[in-house]
CSV table of C-alpha atoms and ligand atoms in Angstrom, one decimal:
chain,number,residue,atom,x,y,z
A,131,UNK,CA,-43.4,-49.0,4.4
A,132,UNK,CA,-42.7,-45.3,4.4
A,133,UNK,CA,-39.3,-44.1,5.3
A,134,UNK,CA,-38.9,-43.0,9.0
A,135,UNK,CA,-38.1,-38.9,9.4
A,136,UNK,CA,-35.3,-37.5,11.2
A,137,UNK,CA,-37.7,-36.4,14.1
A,138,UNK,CA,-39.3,-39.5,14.3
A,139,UNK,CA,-36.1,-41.3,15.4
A,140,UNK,CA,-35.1,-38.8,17.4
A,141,UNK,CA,-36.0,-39.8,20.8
A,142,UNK,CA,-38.3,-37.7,23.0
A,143,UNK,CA,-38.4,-37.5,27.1
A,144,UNK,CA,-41.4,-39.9,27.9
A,145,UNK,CA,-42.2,-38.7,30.6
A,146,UNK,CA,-42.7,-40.2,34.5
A,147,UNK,CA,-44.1,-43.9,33.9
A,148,UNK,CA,-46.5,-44.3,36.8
A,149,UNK,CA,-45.0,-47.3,39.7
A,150,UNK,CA,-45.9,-48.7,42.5
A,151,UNK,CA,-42.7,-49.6,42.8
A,152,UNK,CA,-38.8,-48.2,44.0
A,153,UNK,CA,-35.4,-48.8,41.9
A,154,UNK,CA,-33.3,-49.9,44.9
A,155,UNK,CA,-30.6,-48.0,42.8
A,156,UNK,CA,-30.1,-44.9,41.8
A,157,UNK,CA,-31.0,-44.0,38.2
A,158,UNK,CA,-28.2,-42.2,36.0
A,159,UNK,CA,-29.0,-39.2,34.3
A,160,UNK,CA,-27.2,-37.9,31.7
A,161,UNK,CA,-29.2,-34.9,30.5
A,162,UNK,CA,-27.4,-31.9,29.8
A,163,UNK,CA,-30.5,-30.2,29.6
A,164,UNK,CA,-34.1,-29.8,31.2
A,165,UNK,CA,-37.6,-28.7,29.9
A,166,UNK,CA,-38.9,-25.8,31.8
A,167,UNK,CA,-42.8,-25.5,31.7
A,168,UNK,CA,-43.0,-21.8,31.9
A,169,UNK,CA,-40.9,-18.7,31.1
A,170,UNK,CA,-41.3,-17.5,35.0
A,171,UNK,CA,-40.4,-21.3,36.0
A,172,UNK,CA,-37.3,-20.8,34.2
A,173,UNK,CA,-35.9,-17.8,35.5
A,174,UNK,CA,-36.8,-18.8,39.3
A,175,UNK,CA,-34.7,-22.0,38.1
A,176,UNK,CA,-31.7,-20.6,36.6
A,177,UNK,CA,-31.9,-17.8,39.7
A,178,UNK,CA,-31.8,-20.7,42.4
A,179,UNK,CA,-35.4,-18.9,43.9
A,180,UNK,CA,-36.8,-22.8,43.1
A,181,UNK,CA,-34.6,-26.3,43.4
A,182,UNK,CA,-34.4,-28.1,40.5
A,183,UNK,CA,-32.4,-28.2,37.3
A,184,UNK,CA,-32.0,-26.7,33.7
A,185,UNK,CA,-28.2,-27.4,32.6
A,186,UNK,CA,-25.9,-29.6,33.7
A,187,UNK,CA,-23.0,-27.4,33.6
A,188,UNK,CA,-25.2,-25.8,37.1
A,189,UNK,CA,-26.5,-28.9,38.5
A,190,UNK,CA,-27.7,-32.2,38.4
A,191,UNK,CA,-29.0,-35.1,40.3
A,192,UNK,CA,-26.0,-37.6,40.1
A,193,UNK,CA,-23.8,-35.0,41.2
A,194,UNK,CA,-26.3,-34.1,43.8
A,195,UNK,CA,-26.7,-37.6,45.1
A,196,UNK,CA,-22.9,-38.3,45.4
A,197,UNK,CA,-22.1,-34.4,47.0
A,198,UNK,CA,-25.0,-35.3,49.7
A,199,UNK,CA,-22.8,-38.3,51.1
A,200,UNK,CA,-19.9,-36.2,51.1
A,201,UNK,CA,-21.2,-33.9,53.4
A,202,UNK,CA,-22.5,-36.2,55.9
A,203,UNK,CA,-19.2,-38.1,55.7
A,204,UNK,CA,-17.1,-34.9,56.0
A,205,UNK,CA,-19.9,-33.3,58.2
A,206,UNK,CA,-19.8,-30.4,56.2
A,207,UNK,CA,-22.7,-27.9,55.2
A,208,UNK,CA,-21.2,-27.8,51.8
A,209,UNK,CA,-20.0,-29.9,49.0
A,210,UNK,CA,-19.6,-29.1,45.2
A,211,UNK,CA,-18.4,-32.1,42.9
A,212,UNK,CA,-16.2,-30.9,40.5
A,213,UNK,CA,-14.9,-32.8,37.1
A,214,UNK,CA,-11.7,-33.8,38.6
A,215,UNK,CA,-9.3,-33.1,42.1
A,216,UNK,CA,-7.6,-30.1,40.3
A,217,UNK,CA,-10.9,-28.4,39.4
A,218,UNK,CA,-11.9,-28.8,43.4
A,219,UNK,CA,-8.7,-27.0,44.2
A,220,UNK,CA,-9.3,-24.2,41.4
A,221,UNK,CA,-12.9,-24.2,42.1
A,222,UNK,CA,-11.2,-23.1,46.1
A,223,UNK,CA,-9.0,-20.9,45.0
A,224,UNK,CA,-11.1,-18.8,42.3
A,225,UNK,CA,-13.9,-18.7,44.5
A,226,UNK,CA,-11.9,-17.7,48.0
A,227,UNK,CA,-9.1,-15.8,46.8
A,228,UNK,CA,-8.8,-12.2,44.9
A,229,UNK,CA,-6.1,-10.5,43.1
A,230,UNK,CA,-3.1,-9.1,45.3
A,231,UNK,CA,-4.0,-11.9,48.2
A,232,UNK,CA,-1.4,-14.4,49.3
A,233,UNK,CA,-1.3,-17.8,50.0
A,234,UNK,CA,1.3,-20.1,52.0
A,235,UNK,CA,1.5,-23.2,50.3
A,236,UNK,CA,2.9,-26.4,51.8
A,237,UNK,CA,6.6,-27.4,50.1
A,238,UNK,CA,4.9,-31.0,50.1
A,239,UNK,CA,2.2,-30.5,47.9
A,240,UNK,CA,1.0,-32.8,44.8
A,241,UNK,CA,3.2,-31.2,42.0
A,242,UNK,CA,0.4,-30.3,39.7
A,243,UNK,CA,-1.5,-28.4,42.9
A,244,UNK,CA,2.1,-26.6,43.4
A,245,UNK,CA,1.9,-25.8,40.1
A,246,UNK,CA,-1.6,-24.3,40.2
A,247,UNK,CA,-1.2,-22.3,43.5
A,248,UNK,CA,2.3,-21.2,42.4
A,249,UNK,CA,2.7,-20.5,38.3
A,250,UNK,CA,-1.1,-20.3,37.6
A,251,UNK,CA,-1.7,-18.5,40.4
A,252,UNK,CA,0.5,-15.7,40.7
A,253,UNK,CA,0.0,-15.2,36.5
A,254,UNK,CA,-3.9,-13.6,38.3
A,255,UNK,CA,-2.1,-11.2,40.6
A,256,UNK,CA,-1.8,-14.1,43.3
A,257,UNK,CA,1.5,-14.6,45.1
A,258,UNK,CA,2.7,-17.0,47.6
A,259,UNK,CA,5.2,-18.4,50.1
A,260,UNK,CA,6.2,-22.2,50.5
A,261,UNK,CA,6.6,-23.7,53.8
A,262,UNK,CA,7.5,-26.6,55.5
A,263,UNK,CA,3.8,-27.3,57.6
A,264,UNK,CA,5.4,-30.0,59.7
A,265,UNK,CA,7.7,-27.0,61.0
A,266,UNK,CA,5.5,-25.2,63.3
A,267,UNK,CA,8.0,-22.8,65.0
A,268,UNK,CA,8.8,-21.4,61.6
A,269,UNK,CA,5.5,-21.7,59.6
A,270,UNK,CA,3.9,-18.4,61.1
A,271,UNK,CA,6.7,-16.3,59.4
A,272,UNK,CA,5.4,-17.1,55.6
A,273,UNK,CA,2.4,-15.6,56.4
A,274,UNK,CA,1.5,-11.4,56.0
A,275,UNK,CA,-1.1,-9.3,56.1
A,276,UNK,CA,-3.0,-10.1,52.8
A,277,UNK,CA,-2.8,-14.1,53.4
A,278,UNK,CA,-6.2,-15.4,52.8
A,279,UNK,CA,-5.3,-19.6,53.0
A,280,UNK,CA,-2.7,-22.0,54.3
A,281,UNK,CA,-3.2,-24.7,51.8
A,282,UNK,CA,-2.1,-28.4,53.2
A,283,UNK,CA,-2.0,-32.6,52.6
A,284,UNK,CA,-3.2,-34.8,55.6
A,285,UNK,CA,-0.6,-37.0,54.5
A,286,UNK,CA,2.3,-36.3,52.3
A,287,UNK,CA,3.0,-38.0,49.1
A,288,UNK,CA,5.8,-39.6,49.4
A,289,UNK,CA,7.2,-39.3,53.0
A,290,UNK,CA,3.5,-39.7,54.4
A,291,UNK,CA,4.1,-36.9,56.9
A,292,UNK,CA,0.8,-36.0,58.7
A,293,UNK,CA,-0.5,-33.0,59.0
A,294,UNK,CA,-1.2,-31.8,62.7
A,295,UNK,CA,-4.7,-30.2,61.7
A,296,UNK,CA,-5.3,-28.8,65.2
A,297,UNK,CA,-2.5,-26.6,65.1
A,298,UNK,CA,-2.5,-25.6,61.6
A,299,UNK,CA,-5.8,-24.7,61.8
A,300,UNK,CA,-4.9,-22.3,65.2
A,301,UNK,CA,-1.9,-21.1,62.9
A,302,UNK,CA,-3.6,-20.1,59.7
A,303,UNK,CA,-6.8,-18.3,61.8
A,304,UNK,CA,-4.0,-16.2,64.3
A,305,UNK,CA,-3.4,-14.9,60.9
A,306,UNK,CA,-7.3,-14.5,59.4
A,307,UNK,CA,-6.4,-16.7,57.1
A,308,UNK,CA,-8.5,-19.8,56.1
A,309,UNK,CA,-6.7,-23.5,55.9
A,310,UNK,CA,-7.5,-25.8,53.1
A,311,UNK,CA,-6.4,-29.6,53.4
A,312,UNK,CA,-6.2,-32.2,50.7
A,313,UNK,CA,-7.2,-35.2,51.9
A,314,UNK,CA,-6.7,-36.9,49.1
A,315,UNK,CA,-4.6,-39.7,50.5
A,316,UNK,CA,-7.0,-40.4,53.9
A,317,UNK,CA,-9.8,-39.7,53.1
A,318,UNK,CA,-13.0,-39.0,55.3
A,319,UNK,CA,-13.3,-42.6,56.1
A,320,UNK,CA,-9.5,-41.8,57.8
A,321,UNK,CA,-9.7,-38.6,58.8
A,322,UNK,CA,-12.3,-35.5,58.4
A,323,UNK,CA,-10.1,-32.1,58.7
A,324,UNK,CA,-13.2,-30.1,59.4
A,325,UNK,CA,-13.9,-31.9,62.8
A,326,UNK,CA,-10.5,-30.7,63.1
A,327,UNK,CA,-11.0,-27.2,62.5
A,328,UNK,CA,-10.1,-26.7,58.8
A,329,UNK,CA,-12.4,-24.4,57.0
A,330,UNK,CA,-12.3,-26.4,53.4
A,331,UNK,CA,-11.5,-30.1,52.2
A,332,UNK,CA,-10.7,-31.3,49.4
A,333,UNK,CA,-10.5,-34.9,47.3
A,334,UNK,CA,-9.6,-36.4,44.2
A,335,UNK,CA,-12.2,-38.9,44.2
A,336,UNK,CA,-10.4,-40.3,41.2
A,337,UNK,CA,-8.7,-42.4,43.7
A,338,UNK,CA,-9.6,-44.1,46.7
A,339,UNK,CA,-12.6,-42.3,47.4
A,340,UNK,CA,-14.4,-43.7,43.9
A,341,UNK,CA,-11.4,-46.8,44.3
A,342,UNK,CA,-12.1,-48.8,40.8
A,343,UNK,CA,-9.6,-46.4,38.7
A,344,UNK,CA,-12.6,-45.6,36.5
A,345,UNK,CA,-13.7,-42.2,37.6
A,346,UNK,CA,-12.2,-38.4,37.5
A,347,UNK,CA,-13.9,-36.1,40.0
A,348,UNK,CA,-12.7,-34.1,43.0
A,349,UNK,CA,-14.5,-32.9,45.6
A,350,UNK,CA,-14.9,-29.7,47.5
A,351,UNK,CA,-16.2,-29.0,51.5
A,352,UNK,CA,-17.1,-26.5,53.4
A,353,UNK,CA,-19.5,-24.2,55.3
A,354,UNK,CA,-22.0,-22.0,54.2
A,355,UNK,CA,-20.4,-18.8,55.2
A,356,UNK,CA,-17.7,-19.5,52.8
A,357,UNK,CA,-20.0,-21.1,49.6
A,358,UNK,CA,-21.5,-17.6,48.2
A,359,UNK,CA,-18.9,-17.9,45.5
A,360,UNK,CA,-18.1,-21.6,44.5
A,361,UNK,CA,-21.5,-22.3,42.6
A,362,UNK,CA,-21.2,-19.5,40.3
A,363,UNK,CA,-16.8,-20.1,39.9
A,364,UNK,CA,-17.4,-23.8,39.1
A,365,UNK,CA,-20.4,-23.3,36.5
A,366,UNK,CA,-18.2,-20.0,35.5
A,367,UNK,CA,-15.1,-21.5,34.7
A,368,UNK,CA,-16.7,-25.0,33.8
A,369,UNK,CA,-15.4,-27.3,36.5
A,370,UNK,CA,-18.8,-29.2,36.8
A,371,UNK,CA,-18.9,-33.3,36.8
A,372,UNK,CA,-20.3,-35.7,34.4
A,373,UNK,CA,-23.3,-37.8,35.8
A,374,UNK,CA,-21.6,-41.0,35.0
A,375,UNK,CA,-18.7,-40.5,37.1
A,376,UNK,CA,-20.7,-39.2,39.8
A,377,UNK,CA,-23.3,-42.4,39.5
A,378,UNK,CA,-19.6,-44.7,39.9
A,379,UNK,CA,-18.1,-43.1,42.5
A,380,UNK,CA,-21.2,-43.6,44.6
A,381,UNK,CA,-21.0,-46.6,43.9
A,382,UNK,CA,-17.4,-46.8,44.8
A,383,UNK,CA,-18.3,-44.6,48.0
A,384,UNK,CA,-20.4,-47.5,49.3
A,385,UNK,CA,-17.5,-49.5,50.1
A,386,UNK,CA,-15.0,-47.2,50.9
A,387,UNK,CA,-14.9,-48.0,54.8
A,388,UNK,CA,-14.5,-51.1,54.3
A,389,UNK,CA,-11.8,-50.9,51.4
A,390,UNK,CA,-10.0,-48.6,53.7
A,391,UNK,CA,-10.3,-50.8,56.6
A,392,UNK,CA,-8.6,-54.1,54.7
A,393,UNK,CA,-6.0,-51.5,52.7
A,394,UNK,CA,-4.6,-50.5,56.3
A,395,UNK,CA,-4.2,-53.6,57.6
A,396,UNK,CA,-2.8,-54.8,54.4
A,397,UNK,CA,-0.1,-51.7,54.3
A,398,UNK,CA,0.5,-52.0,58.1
A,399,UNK,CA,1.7,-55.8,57.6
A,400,UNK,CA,3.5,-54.4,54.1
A,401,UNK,CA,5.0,-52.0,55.7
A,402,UNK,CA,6.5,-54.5,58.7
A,403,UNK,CA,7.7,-57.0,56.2
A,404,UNK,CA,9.8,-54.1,54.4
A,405,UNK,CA,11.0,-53.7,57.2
A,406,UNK,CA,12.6,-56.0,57.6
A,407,UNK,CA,14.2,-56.3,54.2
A,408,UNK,CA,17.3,-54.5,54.6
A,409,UNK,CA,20.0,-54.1,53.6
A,410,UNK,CA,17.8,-54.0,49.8
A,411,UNK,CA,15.7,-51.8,51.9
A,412,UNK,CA,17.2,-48.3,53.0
A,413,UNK,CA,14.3,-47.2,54.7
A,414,UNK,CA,10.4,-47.8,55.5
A,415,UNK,CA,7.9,-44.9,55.3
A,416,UNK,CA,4.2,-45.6,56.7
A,417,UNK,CA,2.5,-43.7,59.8
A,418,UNK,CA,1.5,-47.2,61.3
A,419,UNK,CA,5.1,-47.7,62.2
A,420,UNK,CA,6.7,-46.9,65.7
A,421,UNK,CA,9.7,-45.5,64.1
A,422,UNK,CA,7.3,-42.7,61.6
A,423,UNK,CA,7.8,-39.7,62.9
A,424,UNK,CA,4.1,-38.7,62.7
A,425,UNK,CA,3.0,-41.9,64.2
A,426,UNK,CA,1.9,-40.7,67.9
A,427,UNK,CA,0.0,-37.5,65.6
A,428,UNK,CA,-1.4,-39.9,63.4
A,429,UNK,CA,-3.1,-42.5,66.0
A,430,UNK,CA,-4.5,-39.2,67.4
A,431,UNK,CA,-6.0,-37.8,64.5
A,432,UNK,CA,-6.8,-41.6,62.4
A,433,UNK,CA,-7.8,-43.6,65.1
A,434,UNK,CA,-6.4,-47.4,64.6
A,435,UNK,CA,-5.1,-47.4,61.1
A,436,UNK,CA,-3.3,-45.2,59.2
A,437,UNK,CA,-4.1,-45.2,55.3
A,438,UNK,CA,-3.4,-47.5,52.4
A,439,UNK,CA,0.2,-45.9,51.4
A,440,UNK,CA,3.8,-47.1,51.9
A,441,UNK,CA,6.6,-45.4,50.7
A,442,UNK,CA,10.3,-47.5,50.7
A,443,UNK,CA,13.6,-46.7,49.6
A,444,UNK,CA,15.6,-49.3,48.0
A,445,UNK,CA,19.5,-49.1,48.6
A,446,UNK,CA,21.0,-49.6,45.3
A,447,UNK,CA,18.9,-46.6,43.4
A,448,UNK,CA,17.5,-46.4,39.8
A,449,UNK,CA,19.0,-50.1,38.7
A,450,UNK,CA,17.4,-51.6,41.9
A,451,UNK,CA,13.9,-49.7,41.0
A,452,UNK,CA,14.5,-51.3,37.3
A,453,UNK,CA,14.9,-54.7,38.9
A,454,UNK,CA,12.5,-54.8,41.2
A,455,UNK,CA,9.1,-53.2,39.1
A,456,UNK,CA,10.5,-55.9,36.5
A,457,UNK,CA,10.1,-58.7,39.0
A,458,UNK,CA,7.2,-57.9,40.9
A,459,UNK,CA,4.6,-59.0,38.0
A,460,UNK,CA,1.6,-58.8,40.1
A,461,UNK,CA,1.9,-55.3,41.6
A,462,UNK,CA,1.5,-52.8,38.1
A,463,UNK,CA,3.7,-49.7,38.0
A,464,UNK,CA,0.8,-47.4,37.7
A,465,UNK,CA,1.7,-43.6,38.6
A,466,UNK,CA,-1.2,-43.0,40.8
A,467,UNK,CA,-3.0,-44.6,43.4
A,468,UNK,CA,-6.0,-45.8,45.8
A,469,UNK,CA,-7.1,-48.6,43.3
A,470,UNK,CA,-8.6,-52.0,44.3
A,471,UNK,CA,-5.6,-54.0,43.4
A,472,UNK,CA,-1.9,-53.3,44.5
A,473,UNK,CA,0.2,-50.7,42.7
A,474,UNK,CA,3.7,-49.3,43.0
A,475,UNK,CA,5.1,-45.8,41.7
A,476,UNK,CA,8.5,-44.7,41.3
A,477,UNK,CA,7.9,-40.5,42.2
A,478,UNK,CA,11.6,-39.8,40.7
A,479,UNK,CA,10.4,-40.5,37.3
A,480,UNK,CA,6.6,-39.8,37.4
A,481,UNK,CA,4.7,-37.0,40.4
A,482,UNK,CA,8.4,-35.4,40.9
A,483,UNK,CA,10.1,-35.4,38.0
A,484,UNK,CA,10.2,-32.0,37.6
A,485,UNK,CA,11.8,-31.2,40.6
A,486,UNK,CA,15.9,-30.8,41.0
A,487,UNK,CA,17.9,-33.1,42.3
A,488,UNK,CA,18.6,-30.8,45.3
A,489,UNK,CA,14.7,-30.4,45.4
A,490,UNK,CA,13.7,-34.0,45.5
A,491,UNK,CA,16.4,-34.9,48.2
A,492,UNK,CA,14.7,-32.0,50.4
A,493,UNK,CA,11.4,-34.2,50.2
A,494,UNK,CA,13.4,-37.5,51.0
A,495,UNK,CA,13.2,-38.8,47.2
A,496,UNK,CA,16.3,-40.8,46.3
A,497,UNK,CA,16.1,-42.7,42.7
A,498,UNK,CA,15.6,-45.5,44.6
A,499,UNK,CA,12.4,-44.5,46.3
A,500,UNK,CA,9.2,-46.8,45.4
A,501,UNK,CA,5.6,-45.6,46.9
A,502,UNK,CA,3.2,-48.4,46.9
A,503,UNK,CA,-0.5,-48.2,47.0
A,504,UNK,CA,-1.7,-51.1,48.8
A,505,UNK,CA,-5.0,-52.8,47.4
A,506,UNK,CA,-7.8,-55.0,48.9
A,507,UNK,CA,-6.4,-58.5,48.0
A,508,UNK,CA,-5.2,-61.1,50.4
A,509,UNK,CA,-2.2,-59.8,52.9
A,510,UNK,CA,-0.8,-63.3,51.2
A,511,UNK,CA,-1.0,-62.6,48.2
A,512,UNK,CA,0.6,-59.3,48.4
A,513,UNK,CA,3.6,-60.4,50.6
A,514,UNK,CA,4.5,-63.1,48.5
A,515,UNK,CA,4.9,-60.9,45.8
A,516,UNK,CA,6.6,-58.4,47.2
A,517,UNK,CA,8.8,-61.6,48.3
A,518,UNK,CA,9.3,-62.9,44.4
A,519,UNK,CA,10.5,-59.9,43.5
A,520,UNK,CA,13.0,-59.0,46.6
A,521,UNK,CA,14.4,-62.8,45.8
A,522,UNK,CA,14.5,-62.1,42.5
A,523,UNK,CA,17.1,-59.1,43.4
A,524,UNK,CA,19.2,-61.5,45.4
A,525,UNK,CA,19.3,-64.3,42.6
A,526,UNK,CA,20.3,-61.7,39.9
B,276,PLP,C1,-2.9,-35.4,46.7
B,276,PLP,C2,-3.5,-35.2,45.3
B,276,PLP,N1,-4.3,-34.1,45.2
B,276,PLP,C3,-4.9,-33.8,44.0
B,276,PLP,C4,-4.7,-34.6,42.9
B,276,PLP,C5,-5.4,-34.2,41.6
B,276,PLP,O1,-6.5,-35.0,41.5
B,276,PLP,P1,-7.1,-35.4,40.0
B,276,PLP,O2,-6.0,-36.3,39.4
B,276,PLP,O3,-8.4,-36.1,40.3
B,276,PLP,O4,-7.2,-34.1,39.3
B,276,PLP,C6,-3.9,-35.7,43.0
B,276,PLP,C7,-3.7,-36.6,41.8
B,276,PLP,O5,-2.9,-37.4,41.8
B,276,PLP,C8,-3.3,-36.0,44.3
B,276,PLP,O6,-2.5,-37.1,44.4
């Protein structure tokens, strides 16, 4: 039998197989490039006169598919998917902002988004001002004439402040500037900061929006009036998605209400039983509690529950942290968050490590702080392992 060829093996589109017949899921497609059928097709392709695609860097249906449930779940005109949360927040700022513009940037933020807004930022003639957004008698001062965003969390990492959209969004447009939230930690299934008057949201769907800590995407929202410049900064500057991640996190997306629904009243009974843990336990973070000091905010803006986060600060420090993520063996130290099962974090030594001492205790971080991210598993299961490990303390 005669040898096969190179271009024999190599395997060639085949084409639409006629069906009566619908996949009741979506397929995944993973080209990275299309075959145009005429020179004039192609440039009416690649100059958006035409909808379909040509690269994948520009466009393609899994990305499409997943950014279409966005928007109706943010209610937004607009969504790009970008390859991870940090490329939604440079796609936002490269595409919004200009050399010699300003931005005030929440002293709250994630540390790598600080980082990009702040270092990266100001290294392309962009400057900024930190402020405290849950300070709204000083926040007006950081902002001047050239400030083009107020750039915000719904909910904090770790202290779980909430943000009071409404007002923000009156603060930042006083000023014509724009606000941008992360909602990262709510999500639209909590809370949708456009309905609230924020101009553009943002996700890492790497957490609980795809949930099954097997994707990295981020997401971007907005209107039209503000979209002339994202397609052309994310294919520019290469933020796009892969089609695999986008196929799982729709996927993921198809659950999240309900995921979100059993994480809150997981973390709400969590957060109760902590509690009442003292004197191990210094202090209880989670906006479902009377004592929170967003709590009223957050039943305005949330509705009935209040996320899947709850932050806790154990009296005795670092060797109480050691102790503790030693004995509870069925909640994983894993330094991020909005997974199916239970995880805990410890922000001193992973998301705020970088920070001073004198920095850190500004945000509430002791060395004894733990944030957990409460999963879908039994309330049971999750309090009785919690449990082992506070008896564990005692016993040793
Ligand atoms: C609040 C928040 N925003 C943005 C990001 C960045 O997202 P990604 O890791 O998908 O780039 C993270 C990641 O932990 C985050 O926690």
């Amino acid at each position: 039998m005669a040898k096969p060829r190179p271009e024999d093996i190599c395997p060639r589109p085949a084409g639409q197989e006629p069906s009566t017949t619908v996949p009741h899921a979506p397929p995944i497609q993973l080209a990275s490039v299309w075959q145009c059928e005429t020179t004039q097709q192609a440039n009416q392709l690649l100059e958006g006169e035409i909808s379909g695609y040509v690269y994948q860097r520009d466009g393609h249906p899994n990305a499409d598919m997943f950014a279409d449930q966005c928007r109706l779940l943010h209610g937004a005109e607009r969504v790009v998917i970008t390859s991870s949360g940090m490329a939604a927040l440079a796609a936002a700022v490269l595409s919004q902002l200009s050399q010699g513009d300003h931005l005030v940037v929440s002293n709250q933020l994630y540390g790598r988004s600080t980082q990009l807004l702040t270092a990266e930022a100001s290294r392309y003639g962009v400057q900024h001002t930190m402020a405290d957004p849950h300070d709204l008698a000083t926040l007006p001062d950081a902002f001047q004439d050239n400030t083009r965003l107020l750039v915000v969390e719904t909910i904090t990492n770790p202290q779980l402040r909430v943000a009071d959209l409404t007002r923000l969004a009156e603060v930042a447009h006083d000023h014509q500037a724009l606000l941008l939230v992360d909602n990262t930690f709510a999500t639209p299934a909590l809370c949708r900061p456009l309905e609230f008057g924020a101009d553009l949201v943002m996700e890492s769907v790497s957490k609980m929006m795809n949930g099954h800590s097997d994707v990295m995407l981020g997401m971007l929202a907005g209107p039209a009036r503000l979209w002339d410049r994202v397609p052309q900064a994310v294919a520019a500057w290469g933020l796009a998605s892969s089609p695999l991640d986008c196929w799982l996190a729709l996927r993921g997306l198809g659950t999240l209400p309900l995921r979100l629904n059993r994480a809150s009243a997981n973390a709400q009974l969590v957060a109760e039983f902590l509690s009442r843990q003292q004197p191990l336990v210094e202090s209880v973070q989670y906006p479902g509690l009377a004592s929170h000091p967003d709590h009223q905010l957050a039943g305005q803006q949330f509705g009935d529950q209040f996320g899947s986060m709850v932050t806790f600060n154990l009296a005795d420090g670092q060797p109480a942290v050691d102790t503790f993520i030693e004995a509870a063996q069925n909640i994983p130290f894993c330094p991020s968050l909005g997974e199916l099962s239970t995880t805990l974090s410890h922000p001193a030594s992973t998301s705020h490590r970088k920070l001073s001492d004198l920095e850190r205790s500004n945000l509430g971080i002791t060395s004894g702080t733990i944030r957990l991210s409460i999963g879908i598993e039994s309330a049971d299961y999750i309090l009785e392992s919690l449990a082992g490990a506070f008896s564990s303390m005692t016993d040793s």
